[in-house]
Short mmCIF file of C-alpha atoms and ligand atoms in Angstrom, two decimals:
data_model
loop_
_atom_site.label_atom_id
_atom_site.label_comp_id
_atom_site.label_asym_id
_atom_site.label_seq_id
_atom_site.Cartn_x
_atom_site.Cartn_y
_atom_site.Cartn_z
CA UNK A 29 106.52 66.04 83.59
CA UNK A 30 105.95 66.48 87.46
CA UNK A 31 105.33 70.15 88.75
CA UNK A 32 106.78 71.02 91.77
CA UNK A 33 105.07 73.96 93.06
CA UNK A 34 104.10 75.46 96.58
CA UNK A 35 103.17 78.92 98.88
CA UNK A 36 105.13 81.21 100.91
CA UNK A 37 103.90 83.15 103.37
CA UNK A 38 102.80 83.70 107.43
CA UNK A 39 101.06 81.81 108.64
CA UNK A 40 99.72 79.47 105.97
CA UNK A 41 99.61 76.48 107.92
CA UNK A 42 95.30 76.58 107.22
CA UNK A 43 96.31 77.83 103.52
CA UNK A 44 93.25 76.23 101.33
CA UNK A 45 95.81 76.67 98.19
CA UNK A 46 96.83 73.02 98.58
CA UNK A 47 93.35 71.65 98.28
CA UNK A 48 92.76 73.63 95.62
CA UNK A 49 95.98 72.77 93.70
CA UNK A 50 95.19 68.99 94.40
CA UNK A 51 91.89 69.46 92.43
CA UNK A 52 93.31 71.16 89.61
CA UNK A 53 95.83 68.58 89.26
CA UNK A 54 93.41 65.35 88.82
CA UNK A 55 91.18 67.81 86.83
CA UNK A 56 93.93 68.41 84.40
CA UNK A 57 95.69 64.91 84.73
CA UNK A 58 98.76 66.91 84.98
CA UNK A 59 101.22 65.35 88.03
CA UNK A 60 102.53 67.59 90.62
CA UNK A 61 102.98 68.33 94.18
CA UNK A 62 101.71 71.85 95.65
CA UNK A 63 103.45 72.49 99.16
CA UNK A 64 103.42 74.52 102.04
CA UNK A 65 106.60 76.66 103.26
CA UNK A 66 105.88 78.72 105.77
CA UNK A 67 108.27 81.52 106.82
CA UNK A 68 108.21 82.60 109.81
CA UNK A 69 108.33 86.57 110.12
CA UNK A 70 110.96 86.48 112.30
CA UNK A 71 113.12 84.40 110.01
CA UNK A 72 115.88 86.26 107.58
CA UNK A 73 113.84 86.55 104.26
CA UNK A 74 116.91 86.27 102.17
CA UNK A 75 118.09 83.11 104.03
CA UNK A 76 114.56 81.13 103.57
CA UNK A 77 114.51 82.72 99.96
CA UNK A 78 118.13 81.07 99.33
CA UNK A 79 116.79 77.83 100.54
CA UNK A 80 113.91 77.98 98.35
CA UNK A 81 116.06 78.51 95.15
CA UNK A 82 117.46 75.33 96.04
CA UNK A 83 114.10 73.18 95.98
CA UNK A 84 113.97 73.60 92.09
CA UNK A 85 110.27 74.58 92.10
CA UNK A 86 108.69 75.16 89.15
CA UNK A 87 106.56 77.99 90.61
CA UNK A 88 105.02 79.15 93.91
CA UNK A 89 102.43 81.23 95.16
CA UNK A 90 103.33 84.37 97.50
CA UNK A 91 101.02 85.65 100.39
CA UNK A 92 101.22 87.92 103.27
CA UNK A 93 102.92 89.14 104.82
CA UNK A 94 105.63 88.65 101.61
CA UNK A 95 103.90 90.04 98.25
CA UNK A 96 106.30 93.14 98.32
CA UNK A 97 109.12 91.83 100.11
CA UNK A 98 109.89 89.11 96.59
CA UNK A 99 109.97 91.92 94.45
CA UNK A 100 113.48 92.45 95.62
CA UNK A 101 114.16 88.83 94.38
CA UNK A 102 112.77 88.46 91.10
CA UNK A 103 114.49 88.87 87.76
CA UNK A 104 111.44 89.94 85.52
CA UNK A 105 107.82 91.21 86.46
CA UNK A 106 104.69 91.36 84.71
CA UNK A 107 102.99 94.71 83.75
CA UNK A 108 100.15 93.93 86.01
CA UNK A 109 101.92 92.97 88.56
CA UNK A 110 104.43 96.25 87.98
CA UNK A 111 101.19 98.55 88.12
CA UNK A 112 100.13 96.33 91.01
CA UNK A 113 103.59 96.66 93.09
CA UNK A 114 102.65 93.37 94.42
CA UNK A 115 103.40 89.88 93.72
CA UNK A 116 101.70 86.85 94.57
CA UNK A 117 103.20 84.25 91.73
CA UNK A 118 106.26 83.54 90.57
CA UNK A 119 107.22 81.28 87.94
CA UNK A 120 110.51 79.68 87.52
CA UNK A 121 111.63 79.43 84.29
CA UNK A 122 115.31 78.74 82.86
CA UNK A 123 116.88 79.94 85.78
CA UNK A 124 114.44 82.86 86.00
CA UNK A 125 111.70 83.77 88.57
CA UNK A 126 109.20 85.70 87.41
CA UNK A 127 107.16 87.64 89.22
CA UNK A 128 102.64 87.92 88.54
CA UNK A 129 99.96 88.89 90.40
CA UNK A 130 96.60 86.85 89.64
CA UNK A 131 94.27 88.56 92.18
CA UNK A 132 92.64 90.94 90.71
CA UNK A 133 92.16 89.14 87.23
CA UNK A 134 91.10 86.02 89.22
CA UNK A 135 88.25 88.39 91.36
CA UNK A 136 87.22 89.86 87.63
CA UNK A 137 87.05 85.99 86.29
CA UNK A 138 85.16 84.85 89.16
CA UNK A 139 82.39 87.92 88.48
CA UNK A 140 82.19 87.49 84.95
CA UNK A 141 81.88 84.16 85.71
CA UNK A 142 78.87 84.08 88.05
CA UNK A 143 77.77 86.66 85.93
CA UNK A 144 78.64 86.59 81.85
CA UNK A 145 76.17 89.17 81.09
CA UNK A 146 78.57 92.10 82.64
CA UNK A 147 80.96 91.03 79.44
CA UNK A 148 79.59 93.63 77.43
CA UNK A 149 78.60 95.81 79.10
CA UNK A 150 81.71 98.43 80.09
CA UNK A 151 80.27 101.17 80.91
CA UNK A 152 78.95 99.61 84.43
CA UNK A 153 79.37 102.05 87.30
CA UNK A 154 81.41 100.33 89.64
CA UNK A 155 82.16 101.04 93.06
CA UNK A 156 85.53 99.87 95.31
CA UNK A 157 84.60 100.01 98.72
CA UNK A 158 88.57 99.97 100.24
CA UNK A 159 92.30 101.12 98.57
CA UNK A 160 94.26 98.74 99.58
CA UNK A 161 96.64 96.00 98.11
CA UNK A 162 93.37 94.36 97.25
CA UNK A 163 91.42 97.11 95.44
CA UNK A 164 94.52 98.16 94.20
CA UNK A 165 94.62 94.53 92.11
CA UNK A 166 90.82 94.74 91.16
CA UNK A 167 90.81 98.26 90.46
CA UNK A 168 93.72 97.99 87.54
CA UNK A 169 92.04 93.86 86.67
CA UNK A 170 89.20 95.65 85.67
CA UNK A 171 90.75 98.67 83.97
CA UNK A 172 92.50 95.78 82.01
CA UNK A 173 88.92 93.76 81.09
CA UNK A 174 87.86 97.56 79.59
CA UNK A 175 85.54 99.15 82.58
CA UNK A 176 86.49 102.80 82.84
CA UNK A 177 84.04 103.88 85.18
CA UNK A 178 85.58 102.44 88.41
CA UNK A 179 85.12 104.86 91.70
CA UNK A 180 86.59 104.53 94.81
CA UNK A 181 85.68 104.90 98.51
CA UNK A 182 87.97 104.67 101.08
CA UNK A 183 88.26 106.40 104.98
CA UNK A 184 91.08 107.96 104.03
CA UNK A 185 89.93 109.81 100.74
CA UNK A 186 94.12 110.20 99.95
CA UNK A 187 95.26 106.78 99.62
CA UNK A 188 92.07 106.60 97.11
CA UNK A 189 93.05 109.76 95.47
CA UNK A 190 96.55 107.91 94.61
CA UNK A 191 94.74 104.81 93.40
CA UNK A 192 92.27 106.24 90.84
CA UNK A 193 94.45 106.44 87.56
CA UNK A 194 93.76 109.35 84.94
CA UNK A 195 92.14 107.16 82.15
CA UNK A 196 89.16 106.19 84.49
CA UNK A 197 86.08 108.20 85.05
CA UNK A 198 85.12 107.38 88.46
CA UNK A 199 85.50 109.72 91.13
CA UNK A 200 86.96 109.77 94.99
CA UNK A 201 84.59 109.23 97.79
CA UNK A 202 84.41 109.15 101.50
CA UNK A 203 82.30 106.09 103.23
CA UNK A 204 79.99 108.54 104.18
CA UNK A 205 79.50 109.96 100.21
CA UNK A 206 79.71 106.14 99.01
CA UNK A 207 77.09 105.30 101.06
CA UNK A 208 74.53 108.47 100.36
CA UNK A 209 75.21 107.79 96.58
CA UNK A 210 75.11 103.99 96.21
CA UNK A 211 72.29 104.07 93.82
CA UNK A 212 74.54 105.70 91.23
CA UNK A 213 76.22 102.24 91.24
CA UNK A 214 75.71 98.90 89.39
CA UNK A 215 78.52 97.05 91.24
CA UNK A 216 79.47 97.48 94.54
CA UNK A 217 82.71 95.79 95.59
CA UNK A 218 83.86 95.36 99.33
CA UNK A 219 87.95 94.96 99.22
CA UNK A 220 88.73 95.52 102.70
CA UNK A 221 88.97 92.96 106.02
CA UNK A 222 86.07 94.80 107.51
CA UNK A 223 83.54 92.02 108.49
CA UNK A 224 85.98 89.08 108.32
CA UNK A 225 86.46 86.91 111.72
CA UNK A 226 86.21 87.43 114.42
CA UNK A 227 84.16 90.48 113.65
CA UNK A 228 81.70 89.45 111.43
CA UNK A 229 79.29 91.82 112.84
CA UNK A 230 80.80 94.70 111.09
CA UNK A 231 79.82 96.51 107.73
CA UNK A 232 82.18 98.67 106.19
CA UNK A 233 78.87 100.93 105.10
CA UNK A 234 74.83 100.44 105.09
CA UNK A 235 73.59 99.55 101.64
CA UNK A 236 69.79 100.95 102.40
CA UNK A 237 70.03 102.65 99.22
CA UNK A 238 71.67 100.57 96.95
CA UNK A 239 69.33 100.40 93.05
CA UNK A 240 67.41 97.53 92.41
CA UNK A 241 69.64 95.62 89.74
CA UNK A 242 72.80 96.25 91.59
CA UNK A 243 75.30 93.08 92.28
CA UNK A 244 77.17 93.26 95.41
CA UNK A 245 80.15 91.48 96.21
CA UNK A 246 82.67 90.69 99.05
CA UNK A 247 85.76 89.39 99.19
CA UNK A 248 85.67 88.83 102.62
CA UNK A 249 85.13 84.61 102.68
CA UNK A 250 85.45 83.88 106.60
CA UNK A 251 82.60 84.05 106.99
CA UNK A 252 81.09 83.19 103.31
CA UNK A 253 78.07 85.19 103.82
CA UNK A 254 79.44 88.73 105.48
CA UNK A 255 77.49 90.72 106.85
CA UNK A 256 77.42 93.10 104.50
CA UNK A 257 76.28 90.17 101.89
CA UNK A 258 73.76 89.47 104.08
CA UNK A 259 71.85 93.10 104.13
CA UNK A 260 72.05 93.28 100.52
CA UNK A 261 70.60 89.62 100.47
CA UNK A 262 67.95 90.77 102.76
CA UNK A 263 67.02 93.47 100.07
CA UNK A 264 66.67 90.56 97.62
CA UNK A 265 69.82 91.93 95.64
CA UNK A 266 72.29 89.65 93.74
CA UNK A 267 75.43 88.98 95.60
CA UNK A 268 78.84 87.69 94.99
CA UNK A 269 81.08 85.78 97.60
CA UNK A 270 84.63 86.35 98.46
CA UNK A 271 85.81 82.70 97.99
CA UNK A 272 85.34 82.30 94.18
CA UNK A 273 88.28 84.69 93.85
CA UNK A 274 90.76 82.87 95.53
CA UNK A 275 89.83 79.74 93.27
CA UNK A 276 90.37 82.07 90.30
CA UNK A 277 93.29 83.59 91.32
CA UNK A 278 94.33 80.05 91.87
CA UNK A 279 93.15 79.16 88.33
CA UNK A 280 95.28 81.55 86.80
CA UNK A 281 98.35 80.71 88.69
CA UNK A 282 98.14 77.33 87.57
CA UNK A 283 97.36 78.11 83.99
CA UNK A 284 100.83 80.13 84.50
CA UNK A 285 102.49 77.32 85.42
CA UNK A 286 101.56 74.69 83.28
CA UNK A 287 99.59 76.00 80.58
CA UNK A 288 96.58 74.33 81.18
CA UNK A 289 93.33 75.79 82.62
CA UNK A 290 91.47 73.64 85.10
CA UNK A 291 87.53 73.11 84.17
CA UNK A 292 86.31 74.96 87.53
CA UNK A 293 82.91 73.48 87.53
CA UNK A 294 81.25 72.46 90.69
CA UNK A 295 84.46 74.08 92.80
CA UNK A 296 82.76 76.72 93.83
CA UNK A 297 80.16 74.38 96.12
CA UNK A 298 82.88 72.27 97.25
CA UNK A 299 84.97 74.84 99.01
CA UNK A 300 81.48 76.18 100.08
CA UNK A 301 81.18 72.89 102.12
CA UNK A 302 84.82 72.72 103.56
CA UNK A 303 84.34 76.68 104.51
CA UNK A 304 81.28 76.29 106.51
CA UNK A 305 82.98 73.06 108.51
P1 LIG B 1 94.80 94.67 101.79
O1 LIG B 1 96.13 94.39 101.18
O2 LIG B 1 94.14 93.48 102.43
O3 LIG B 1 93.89 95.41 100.89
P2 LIG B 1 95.70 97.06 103.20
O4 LIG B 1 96.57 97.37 102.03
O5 LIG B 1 96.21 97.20 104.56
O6 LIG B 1 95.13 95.58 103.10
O7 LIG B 1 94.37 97.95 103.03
C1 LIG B 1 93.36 97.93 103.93
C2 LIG B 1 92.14 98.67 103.41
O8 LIG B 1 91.05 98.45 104.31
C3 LIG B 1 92.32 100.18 103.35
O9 LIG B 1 91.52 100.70 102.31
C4 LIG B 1 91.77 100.62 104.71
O10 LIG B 1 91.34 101.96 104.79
P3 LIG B 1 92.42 103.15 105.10
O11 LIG B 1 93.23 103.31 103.84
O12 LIG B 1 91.60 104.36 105.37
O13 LIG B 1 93.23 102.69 106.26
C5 LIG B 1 90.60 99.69 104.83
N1 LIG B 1 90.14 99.48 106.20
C6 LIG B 1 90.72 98.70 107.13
N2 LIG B 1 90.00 98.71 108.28
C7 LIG B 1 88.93 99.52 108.06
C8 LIG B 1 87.81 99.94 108.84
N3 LIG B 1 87.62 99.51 110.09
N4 LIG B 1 86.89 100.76 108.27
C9 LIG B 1 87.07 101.19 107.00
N5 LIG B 1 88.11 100.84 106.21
C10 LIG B 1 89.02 100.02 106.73
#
C-alpha cells in the first residue's frame, strides 16, 4: 500500500514536515508521498477544502493559520483534540476525516524521551510559561500522561484562569509571580513565540532563581538555542529544545496513519544540522 499524505496551512512553503515524513518512510519501509498544499489565506477555505477531498489522501497534517477553521469539516474528533479545540491531523478513513491533535502528546514524548526518569515521577511541579493554543495542547498532554500539578503563567492571568482545569493542583500566575517563585518548580516550560526570529533577544521571564535540578524547556526552535535556553544553560541547568516536539508530534501523526511508529534515533541531531544551516 502507498500513503498519500500531506500539510495544509499558510505559508508552509519552508514546512520541515516533508523531510521529516521522508525519513519516517525509509525508516519504516512503508511507501508514500507527504506533500505540501498551501492555502493561501485569502483563498475560500471551503473551495481548497473541496479540492482536497478530491486528492484521496489518506491523511494530512493541519497548521496555522487552519487548526480551528477544519473543525467545521470533520466528521469525528478525538477527545484530545475535543478538549484541545484544535486540530492539526486528520485521518481519512472510509469516507471519514477524522480530526487529532498530536502536539501536546508529541512535546510530552519528546521530554520523557530526553528524559525517562520524569516517568514516574507525577507529582513534578510543572510550570507553563504561556496559555495559548500551544500550552493549551501540553497542558491537557500532560494531564493525560498523569501530572496533576501543572501551573500556569501567562500576562493576561484570565486566559490562564480558563485554561487550568479543576482536577489539577497548580495555581494561576502572573510573569512577574512566575518568575519570583520559579524555585517552587521542577519543570519550566516556555509555550509562547516570545524569543523566536527575528527577536531572539527576548525572554519571556529571567530564570535567576530557578532550583538546581530544574529542566527547562522551549518550544521555540528558530533559533534552537533561545535565549531563554541559553540563561538557564549558563546556570548549568538541563534544558530541552523546541524542535524534538515537532518530530514527535510528527511521530504520532504518522503512527496515526499507518500504524507503524518510526525508530526516532539519531533524528534529533539531524534536524539539529539542517536548523542551524
Ligand atoms: P499559540 O497558538 O502559538 O500558543 P496564541 O494562542 O496566540 O498562540 O497564544 C500566544 C501566547 O503567547 C499567549 O499566552 C500570549 O499571552 P496573552 O494571552 O497574555 O496574550 C503569549 N504571548 C505572546 N506574546 C507575548 C509577549 N510579548 N510577552 C508575554 N507573553 C506573550
Amino acid at each position: 500500500m502507498k500513503y498519500n499524505l500531506g500539510l495544509i496551512g499558510y505559508p508552509i512553503k519552508h514546512s520541515l514536515s516533508p523531510w521529516i515524513h521522508e525519513q519516517f518512510f525509509r525508516r519504516t519501509n512503508i511507501e508514500g508521498t507527504y506533500s505540501i498544499f498551501e492555502i493561501d489565506s485569502h483563498r475560500s477555505f471551503s473551495e481548497a477544502i473541496k479540492q482536497l477531498k478530491s486528492k484521496n489522501l489518506h491523511g494530512f497534517n493541519v497548521t496555522v493559520p487552519y487548526k480551528e477553521k477544519i473543525l467545521d469539516y470533520l466528521d469525528e474528533l478525538d477527545g484530545q483534540a475535543e478538549q484541545i479545540g484544535a486540530v492539526n491531523t486528520v485521518l481519512c478513513k472510509n469516507g471519514k476525516w477524522i480530526g487529532y491533535n498530536t502536539d501536546g502528546t508529541g512535546y510530552v514524548r519528546s521530554l520523557l524521551t530526553k528524559f525517562p526518569s520524569l516517568e514516574k515521577n507525577n507529582n513534578l511541579k510543572i510550570l507553563l510559561l504561556g496559555a495559548g493554543g500551544a500550552s493549551k495542547g501540553i497542558y491537557y498532554a500532560l494531564i493525560h500522561k498523569g501530572f496533576r500539578n501543572v501551573s500556569i503563567a501567562n500576562r493576561s492571568t484570565e486566559k490562564a484562569q480558563n485554561l487550568l482545569d479543576n482536577q489539577t493542583i497548580g495555581n494561576v500566575l502572573t510573569l512577574n509571580e512566575a518568575e519570583k517563585t520559579l524555585s517552587e518548580f521542577d519543570i519550566i516550560i516556555q509555550t509562547t513565540s516570545v524569543g523566536m526570529k527575528p527577536h531572539e533577544e527576548k525572554k519571556i521571564i529571567s530564570l535567576t532563581n530557578v532550583n538546581e535540578n530544574v529542566i527547562v524547556s522551549d518550544i521555540v526552535y528558530q533559533p534552537l538555542m533561545t535565549a531563554f535556553l541559553q540563561e538557564a544553560k549558563s546556570l548549568h541547568r538541563s534544558i530541552h529544545f523546541g524542535h524534538t516536539m515537532l518530530l514527535y508530534q510528527a511521530q504520532y501523526a504518522f503512527e496515526i496513519w499507518t500504524n507503524t511508529r518510526p525508530e526516532m534515533e539519531k533524528l534529533d541531531e539531524q534536524l539539529q544540522i539542517i536548523l542551524e544551516g
